[in-house]
PDB file of C-alpha atoms in Angstrom:
ATOM      1  CA  MET C   3      -8.605   4.235 -27.139  1.00 66.00           C
ATOM      2  CA  THR C   4     -11.972   3.637 -25.480  1.00 79.00           C
ATOM      3  CA  LEU C   5     -13.094   5.402 -22.319  1.00 81.00           C
ATOM      4  CA  TYR C   6     -12.324   2.579 -19.877  1.00 82.00           C
ATOM      5  CA  TYR C   7      -8.844   2.042 -21.292  1.00 86.00           C
ATOM      6  CA  SER C   8      -8.277   5.792 -21.022  1.00 88.00           C
ATOM      7  CA  LEU C   9      -9.226   5.514 -17.339  1.00 89.00           C
ATOM      8  CA  VAL C  10      -6.810   2.603 -16.954  1.00 89.00           C
ATOM      9  CA  PHE C  11      -4.051   4.734 -18.489  1.00 90.00           C
ATOM     10  CA  ALA C  12      -4.898   7.600 -16.099  1.00 90.00           C
ATOM     11  CA  LEU C  13      -4.711   5.161 -13.173  1.00 90.00           C
ATOM     12  CA  LEU C  14      -1.317   3.946 -14.412  1.00 91.00           C
ATOM     13  CA  VAL C  15      -0.023   7.533 -14.495  1.00 92.00           C
ATOM     14  CA  PHE C  16      -1.415   8.085 -10.985  1.00 90.00           C
ATOM     15  CA  GLU C  17       0.351   4.940  -9.735  1.00 89.00           C
ATOM     16  CA  MET C  18       3.641   6.103 -11.257  1.00 91.00           C
ATOM     17  CA  ALA C  19       3.260   9.481  -9.517  1.00 91.00           C
ATOM     18  CA  VAL C  20       2.568   7.784  -6.170  1.00 87.00           C
ATOM     19  CA  PHE C  21       5.526   5.454  -6.640  1.00 88.00           C
ATOM     20  CA  VAL C  22       7.858   8.382  -7.351  1.00 88.00           C
ATOM     21  CA  SER C  23       6.538  10.218  -4.275  1.00 85.00           C
ATOM     22  CA  LEU C  24       7.246   7.153  -2.128  1.00 83.00           C
ATOM     23  CA  ILE C  25      10.835   6.675  -3.273  1.00 84.00           C
ATOM     24  CA  ILE C  26      11.797  10.362  -3.092  1.00 85.00           C
ATOM     25  CA  PRO C  27      14.323  10.737  -0.249  1.00 83.00           C
ATOM     26  CA  LEU C  28      12.766  12.800   2.526  1.00 80.00           C
ATOM     27  CA  PRO C  29      13.781  13.514   6.131  1.00 82.00           C
ATOM     28  CA  PHE C  30      12.644  10.991   8.719  1.00 77.00           C
ATOM     29  CA  THR C  31      10.247  13.388  10.436  1.00 79.00           C
ATOM     30  CA  MET C  32       8.515  14.318   7.177  1.00 82.00           C
ATOM     31  CA  LYS C  33       8.102  10.697   6.125  1.00 80.00           C
ATOM     32  CA  ARG C  34       6.819   9.791   9.568  1.00 78.00           C
ATOM     33  CA  LYS C  35       4.189  12.534   9.397  1.00 80.00           C
ATOM     34  CA  LEU C  36       3.238  11.458   5.872  1.00 79.00           C
ATOM     35  CA  PHE C  37       2.681   7.830   6.846  1.00 77.00           C
ATOM     36  CA  SER C  38       0.881   8.876  10.026  1.00 76.00           C
ATOM     37  CA  PHE C  39      -1.485  10.956   7.887  1.00 77.00           C
ATOM     38  CA  ILE C  40      -2.048   7.990   5.554  1.00 76.00           C
ATOM     39  CA  SER C  41      -2.850   5.734   8.502  1.00 72.00           C
ATOM     40  CA  GLU C  42      -5.444   8.120   9.979  1.00 73.00           C
ATOM     41  CA  SER C  43      -7.095   9.748   6.969  1.00 75.00           C
ATOM     42  CA  PRO C  44     -10.569   8.300   6.255  1.00 79.00           C
ATOM     43  CA  ILE C  45     -10.342   9.688   2.712  1.00 83.00           C
ATOM     44  CA  ILE C  46      -7.257   7.548   2.025  1.00 78.00           C
ATOM     45  CA  ALA C  47      -9.063   4.506   3.420  1.00 77.00           C
ATOM     46  CA  LYS C  48     -12.050   5.069   1.121  1.00 83.00           C
ATOM     47  CA  LEU C  49      -9.708   5.679  -1.807  1.00 83.00           C
ATOM     48  CA  GLN C  50      -7.927   2.385  -1.186  1.00 81.00           C
ATOM     49  CA  TYR C  51     -11.248   0.556  -0.996  1.00 83.00           C
ATOM     50  CA  GLY C  52     -12.326   2.084  -4.313  1.00 85.00           C
ATOM     51  CA  LEU C  53      -8.992   1.190  -5.920  1.00 84.00           C
ATOM     52  CA  LYS C  54      -9.364  -2.433  -4.858  1.00 85.00           C
ATOM     53  CA  ILE C  55     -12.707  -2.621  -6.652  1.00 89.00           C
ATOM     54  CA  THR C  56     -11.190  -0.856  -9.667  1.00 88.00           C
ATOM     55  CA  PHE C  57      -8.344  -3.374  -9.845  1.00 89.00           C
ATOM     56  CA  ILE C  58     -10.890  -6.180 -10.037  1.00 90.00           C
ATOM     57  CA  PHE C  59     -12.372  -4.606 -13.169  1.00 90.00           C
ATOM     58  CA  ILE C  60      -8.869  -4.050 -14.573  1.00 90.00           C
ATOM     59  CA  LEU C  61      -8.131  -7.724 -14.007  1.00 91.00           C
ATOM     60  CA  ILE C  62     -11.255  -8.598 -16.007  1.00 91.00           C
ATOM     61  CA  LEU C  63     -10.091  -6.268 -18.804  1.00 89.00           C
ATOM     62  CA  PHE C  64      -6.661  -7.898 -18.718  1.00 91.00           C
ATOM     63  CA  VAL C  65      -8.131 -11.383 -19.108  1.00 91.00           C
ATOM     64  CA  ASP C  66     -10.349 -10.133 -21.944  1.00 90.00           C
ATOM     65  CA  SER C  67      -7.393  -8.494 -23.719  1.00 89.00           C
ATOM     66  CA  VAL C  68      -5.340 -11.705 -23.454  1.00 90.00           C
ATOM     67  CA  ASN C  69      -8.248 -13.610 -24.958  1.00 90.00           C
ATOM     68  CA  ARG C  70      -8.488 -11.068 -27.800  1.00 88.00           C
ATOM     69  CA  VAL C  71      -4.764 -11.333 -28.518  1.00 87.00           C
ATOM     70  CA  TYR C  72      -5.079 -15.105 -28.740  1.00 87.00           C
ATOM     71  CA  ARG C  73      -8.064 -14.906 -31.103  1.00 86.00           C
ATOM     72  CA  VAL C  74      -6.367 -12.330 -33.325  1.00 83.00           C
ATOM     73  CA  GLN C  75      -3.265 -14.502 -33.459  1.00 82.00           C
ATOM     74  CA  VAL C  76      -5.406 -17.409 -34.609  1.00 81.00           C
ATOM     75  CA  GLU C  77      -7.059 -15.227 -37.275  1.00 77.00           C
ATOM     76  CA  LEU C  78      -3.648 -14.019 -38.453  1.00 75.00           C
ATOM     77  CA  SER C  79      -2.370 -17.559 -38.836  1.00 76.00           C
ATOM     78  CA  GLN C  80      -5.508 -18.480 -40.771  1.00 74.00           C
ATOM     79  CA  ALA C  81      -5.113 -15.443 -43.057  1.00 67.00           C
ATOM     80  CA  LYS C  82      -1.616 -16.571 -43.950  1.00 69.00           C
ATOM     81  CA  HIS C  83      -2.920 -19.923 -45.187  1.00 68.00           C
ATOM     82  CA  GLN C  84      -5.792 -18.532 -47.228  1.00 63.00           C
ATOM     83  CA  GLN C  85      -5.621 -19.130 -50.985  1.00 49.00           C
ATOM     84  CA  ALA C  86      -7.064 -15.721 -51.982  1.00 51.00           C
ATOM     85  CA  GLY C  87      -5.583 -13.070 -54.250  1.00 49.00           C
ATOM     86  CA  PRO C  88      -2.534 -11.141 -53.094  1.00 52.00           C
ATOM     87  CA  GLY C  89      -4.421  -7.822 -52.789  1.00 49.00           C
ATOM     88  CA  VAL C  90      -7.279  -9.226 -50.722  1.00 47.00           C
ATOM     89  CA  ALA C  91      -4.978 -11.291 -48.570  1.00 53.00           C
ATOM     90  CA  GLY C  92      -2.744  -8.274 -47.953  1.00 60.00           C
ATOM     91  CA  SER C  93      -5.613  -5.987 -46.918  1.00 66.00           C
ATOM     92  CA  GLU C  94      -7.107  -8.605 -44.630  1.00 67.00           C
ATOM     93  CA  ARG C  95      -3.731  -9.278 -43.069  1.00 69.00           C
ATOM     94  CA  MET C  96      -3.154  -5.571 -42.392  1.00 77.00           C
ATOM     95  CA  GLU C  97      -6.557  -5.338 -40.700  1.00 77.00           C
ATOM     96  CA  VAL C  98      -5.822  -8.360 -38.517  1.00 74.00           C
ATOM     97  CA  GLN C  99      -2.394  -6.997 -37.615  1.00 78.00           C
ATOM     98  CA  ALA C 100      -3.941  -3.665 -36.612  1.00 81.00           C
ATOM     99  CA  ARG C 101      -6.388  -5.477 -34.341  1.00 82.00           C
ATOM    100  CA  LYS C 102      -3.492  -7.468 -32.921  1.00 82.00           C
ATOM    101  CA  PHE C 103      -1.604  -4.250 -32.169  1.00 86.00           C
ATOM    102  CA  TYR C 104      -4.567  -2.716 -30.296  1.00 86.00           C
ATOM    103  CA  SER C 105      -5.206  -5.938 -28.385  1.00 86.00           C
ATOM    104  CA  GLN C 106      -1.568  -6.187 -27.315  1.00 88.00           C
ATOM    105  CA  ARG C 107      -1.551  -2.518 -26.318  1.00 89.00           C
ATOM    106  CA  ASN C 108      -4.586  -3.054 -24.075  1.00 89.00           C
ATOM    107  CA  MET C 109      -3.054  -6.219 -22.617  1.00 90.00           C
ATOM    108  CA  TYR C 110       0.219  -4.476 -21.733  1.00 92.00           C
ATOM    109  CA  LEU C 111      -1.632  -1.451 -20.353  1.00 91.00           C
ATOM    110  CA  CYS C 112      -3.774  -3.521 -17.988  1.00 91.00           C
ATOM    111  CA  GLY C 113      -0.879  -5.822 -17.110  1.00 91.00           C
ATOM    112  CA  PHE C 114       1.492  -3.004 -16.170  1.00 92.00           C
ATOM    113  CA  THR C 115      -1.245  -1.309 -14.121  1.00 91.00           C
ATOM    114  CA  LEU C 116      -1.871  -4.469 -12.102  1.00 91.00           C
ATOM    115  CA  PHE C 117       1.848  -5.181 -11.712  1.00 92.00           C
ATOM    116  CA  LEU C 118       2.591  -1.651 -10.523  1.00 91.00           C
ATOM    117  CA  SER C 119      -0.216  -1.895  -7.958  1.00 89.00           C
ATOM    118  CA  LEU C 120       1.537  -4.917  -6.428  1.00 88.00           C
ATOM    119  CA  ILE C 121       4.869  -3.074  -6.443  1.00 90.00           C
ATOM    120  CA  LEU C 122       3.261  -0.062  -4.757  1.00 87.00           C
ATOM    121  CA  ASN C 123       1.797  -2.202  -2.002  1.00 84.00           C
ATOM    122  CA  ARG C 124       5.119  -3.960  -1.371  1.00 86.00           C
ATOM    123  CA  THR C 125       7.058  -0.677  -1.473  1.00 86.00           C
ATOM    124  CA  TYR C 126       4.671   0.888   1.040  1.00 83.00           C
ATOM    125  CA  VAL C 127       5.092  -2.042   3.438  1.00 81.00           C
ATOM    126  CA  MET C 128       8.903  -2.013   3.122  1.00 85.00           C
ATOM    127  CA  ILE C 129       9.144   1.740   3.743  1.00 83.00           C
ATOM    128  CA  LEU C 130       6.786   1.417   6.697  1.00 81.00           C
ATOM    129  CA  ASP C 131       8.922  -1.365   8.224  1.00 81.00           C
ATOM    130  CA  THR C 132      12.044   0.740   7.697  1.00 82.00           C
ATOM    131  CA  LEU C 133      10.469   3.732   9.439  1.00 80.00           C
ATOM    132  CA  ARG C 134       9.408   1.559  12.366  1.00 79.00           C
ATOM    133  CA  LEU C 135      12.933   0.168  12.721  1.00 82.00           C
ATOM    134  CA  GLU C 136      14.385   3.680  12.626  1.00 80.00           C
ATOM    135  CA  GLN C 137      11.883   4.761  15.263  1.00 76.00           C
ATOM    136  CA  GLU C 138      12.863   1.820  17.488  1.00 78.00           C
ATOM    137  CA  VAL C 139      16.536   2.758  17.140  1.00 80.00           C
ATOM    138  CA  LYS C 140      15.761   6.339  18.092  1.00 76.00           C
ATOM    139  CA  ASP C 141      13.733   5.124  21.090  1.00 75.00           C
ATOM    140  CA  MET C 142      16.612   2.920  22.247  1.00 80.00           C
ATOM    141  CA  LYS C 143      19.051   5.824  21.932  1.00 78.00           C
ATOM    142  CA  GLY C 144      16.651   8.110  23.779  1.00 73.00           C
ATOM    143  CA  GLU C 145      16.419  10.589  20.926  1.00 64.00           C
ATOM    144  CA  THR C 146      12.603  10.493  20.811  1.00 65.00           C
ATOM    145  CA  PRO C 147      10.895  13.020  23.121  1.00 63.00           C
ATOM    146  CA  LYS C 148       8.308  11.755  25.568  1.00 60.00           C
ATOM    147  CA  ASN C 149       4.622  11.829  24.611  1.00 57.00           C
ATOM    148  CA  ASP C 150       5.508  11.938  20.906  1.00 58.00           C
ATOM    149  CA  LYS C 151       2.195  11.372  19.146  1.00 58.00           C
ATOM    150  CA  ASN C 152       3.750  10.797  15.737  1.00 57.00           C
ATOM    151  CA  ALA C 153       5.836   7.933  17.091  1.00 55.00           C
ATOM    152  CA  ALA C 154       2.706   6.246  18.453  1.00 56.00           C
ATOM    153  CA  LYS C 155       0.814   6.861  15.222  1.00 57.00           C
ATOM    154  CA  LEU C 156       3.631   5.309  13.205  1.00 58.00           C
ATOM    155  CA  GLY C 157       3.094   1.997  14.987  1.00 57.00           C
ATOM    156  CA  GLU C 158      -0.548   2.048  13.903  1.00 56.00           C
ATOM    157  CA  ALA C 159       0.239   2.901  10.274  1.00 55.00           C
ATOM    158  CA  GLY C 160      -0.890   0.327   7.755  1.00 53.00           C
ATOM    159  CA  GLU C 161      -4.038  -0.572   9.697  1.00 51.00           C
ATOM    160  CA  LEU C 162      -6.412   1.270   7.383  1.00 47.00           C
ATOM    161  CA  GLY C 163     -10.131   0.878   6.951  1.00 45.00           C
ATOM    162  CA  GLU C 164     -12.506  -1.238   8.993  1.00 48.00           C
ATOM    163  CA  ILE C 165      -9.764  -3.550  10.317  1.00 51.00           C
ATOM    164  CA  GLY C 166      -7.948  -0.673  11.963  1.00 55.00           C
ATOM    165  CA  LYS C 167     -11.188   0.659  13.444  1.00 59.00           C
ATOM    166  CA  LEU C 168     -12.104  -2.765  14.807  1.00 62.00           C
ATOM    167  CA  LYS C 169      -8.654  -3.157  16.346  1.00 64.00           C
ATOM    168  CA  LYS C 170      -8.998   0.208  18.062  1.00 67.00           C
ATOM    169  CA  GLN C 171     -12.453  -0.683  19.352  1.00 72.00           C
ATOM    170  CA  LEU C 172     -11.154  -4.032  20.600  1.00 77.00           C
ATOM    171  CA  ALA C 173      -8.273  -2.327  22.417  1.00 76.00           C
ATOM    172  CA  GLU C 174     -10.703   0.112  24.063  1.00 80.00           C
ATOM    173  CA  LYS C 175     -12.981  -2.748  25.124  1.00 83.00           C
ATOM    174  CA  GLU C 176     -10.021  -4.586  26.625  1.00 84.00           C
ATOM    175  CA  LYS C 177      -9.060  -1.458  28.594  1.00 83.00           C
ATOM    176  CA  ASP C 178     -12.626  -1.093  29.883  1.00 84.00           C
ATOM    177  CA  LEU C 179     -12.701  -4.781  30.813  1.00 85.00           C
ATOM    178  CA  GLU C 180      -9.391  -4.487  32.661  1.00 85.00           C
ATOM    179  CA  ALA C 181     -10.707  -1.450  34.570  1.00 84.00           C
ATOM    180  CA  MET C 182     -13.859  -3.364  35.519  1.00 85.00           C
ATOM    181  CA  ARG C 183     -11.739  -6.292  36.729  1.00 85.00           C
ATOM    182  CA  LYS C 184      -9.670  -3.994  38.919  1.00 85.00           C
ATOM    183  CA  GLN C 185     -12.816  -2.351  40.266  1.00 85.00           C
ATOM    184  CA  SER C 186     -14.366  -5.753  40.982  1.00 84.00           C
ATOM    185  CA  GLN C 187     -11.185  -6.894  42.716  1.00 85.00           C
ATOM    186  CA  GLY C 188     -11.178  -3.756  44.841  1.00 82.00           C
ATOM    187  CA  LEU C 189     -14.817  -4.256  45.842  1.00 83.00           C
ATOM    188  CA  SER C 190     -14.120  -7.906  46.677  1.00 83.00           C
ATOM    189  CA  ASN C 191     -11.166  -6.956  48.870  1.00 82.00           C
ATOM    190  CA  GLU C 192     -13.211  -4.288  50.617  1.00 81.00           C
ATOM    191  CA  TYR C 193     -16.051  -6.767  51.188  1.00 80.00           C
ATOM    192  CA  ASN C 194     -13.661  -9.302  52.695  1.00 81.00           C
ATOM    193  CA  ARG C 195     -12.111  -6.635  54.910  1.00 80.00           C
ATOM    194  CA  LEU C 196     -15.524  -5.535  56.206  1.00 80.00           C
ATOM    195  CA  GLY C 197     -16.496  -9.165  56.782  1.00 76.00           C
ATOM    196  CA  ASP C 198     -13.349  -9.841  58.799  1.00 77.00           C
ATOM    197  CA  GLN C 199     -13.891  -6.636  60.761  1.00 77.00           C
ATOM    198  CA  MET C 200     -17.495  -7.577  61.611  1.00 77.00           C
ATOM    199  CA  THR C 201     -16.357 -11.063  62.623  1.00 76.00           C
ATOM    200  CA  GLN C 202     -13.759  -9.620  64.980  1.00 74.00           C
ATOM    201  CA  GLU C 203     -16.306  -7.196  66.469  1.00 69.00           C
ATOM    202  CA  ASP C 204     -18.811 -10.042  67.070  1.00 67.00           C
ATOM    203  CA  GLY C 205     -16.079 -12.073  68.766  1.00 64.00           C
ATOM    204  CA  SER C 206     -15.108  -9.183  71.045  1.00 65.00           C
ATOM    205  CA  ASN C 207     -18.747  -8.569  72.005  1.00 61.00           C
ATOM    206  CA  LYS C 208     -19.247 -12.210  72.960  1.00 60.00           C
ATOM    207  CA  LYS C 209     -16.131 -12.114  75.175  1.00 58.00           C
ATOM    208  CA  ALA C 210     -17.377  -8.952  76.870  1.00 58.00           C
ATOM    209  CA  ARG C 211     -20.658 -10.689  77.768  1.00 57.00           C
TER     210      ARG C 211
END
């Protein structure tokens, strides 16, 4: 097995370990802390970005392995129809079958790695939705203490990377804009009040004269 297929196999083992860790039954508080950590950790965000690039290369290897399997299958069918001696034909056929075995192994390895990555993503989203629903039920029952940071972090889970950062920055900008609007409204009301007061004072001075 070449180096890059060995790395693909290591990634497949890593995905299986992550999948097992996701489906292990844990208490609600522990799972909530785990997903809150995943949503906030910059290391996890960088790791996910690197894995996305890696999966692109694995997809290229998968397409190449499928192409190799097809070519070996064509060579095997041609070897069957050759009119050579039985010894030569047998040795050539064994060589082609060995190449077919390695090509199929690489195809299945890359295919299962890509398929498990999709399952992991879907499993993560489903568990996250389940945790959010459980948190909403606890909030409705009043079982969640006030100012629970983990409950707030759970709502932000899944927004990893630059998108999550941009959403946070946008929310902060909207808060600043709302504060500026309130401040502007307060200044406008104060200006109108002072204007009305000065108008009343001018009117009273004219009556006194």
